[in-house]
């Protein structure tokens, strides 16, 4: 799957309500930074970091 924002290969894909979006590592990190003010993000980011290693 291709990244939603660029032509790179998606490192992760997320599906909600039958819509699937892929993100490459750099764009995933950018989106995570934008969400950094939310409480659930710390646990989710840890899971993503483990998956991307």
Short mmCIF file of C-alpha atoms in Angstrom, two decimals, residues 27-52:
data_model
loop_
_atom_site.label_atom_id
_atom_site.label_comp_id
_atom_site.label_asym_id
_atom_site.label_seq_id
_atom_site.Cartn_x
_atom_site.Cartn_y
_atom_site.Cartn_z
CA UNK A 27 4.37 10.92 7.62
CA UNK A 28 3.33 8.63 10.47
CA UNK A 29 5.73 10.48 12.76
CA UNK A 30 4.36 13.86 11.61
CA UNK A 31 0.77 12.81 12.29
CA UNK A 32 1.78 11.43 15.69
CA UNK A 33 3.39 14.76 16.60
CA UNK A 34 0.16 16.55 15.68
CA UNK A 35 -1.75 14.26 18.02
CA UNK A 36 0.77 14.52 20.85
CA UNK A 37 -1.60 16.51 23.05
CA UNK A 38 -4.01 13.60 23.46
CA UNK A 39 -3.70 11.17 26.39
CA UNK A 40 -4.16 7.91 24.47
CA UNK A 41 -1.26 8.73 22.18
CA UNK A 42 1.55 7.61 24.51
CA UNK A 43 0.36 4.01 24.61
CA UNK A 44 -0.46 3.95 20.91
CA UNK A 45 2.90 5.48 19.96
CA UNK A 46 4.72 2.82 21.97
CA UNK A 47 2.87 0.11 20.05
CA UNK A 48 3.69 1.77 16.73
CA UNK A 49 7.37 2.17 17.63
CA UNK A 50 7.58 -1.53 18.46
CA UNK A 51 5.91 -2.46 15.17
CA UNK A 52 8.21 -0.24 13.07
#
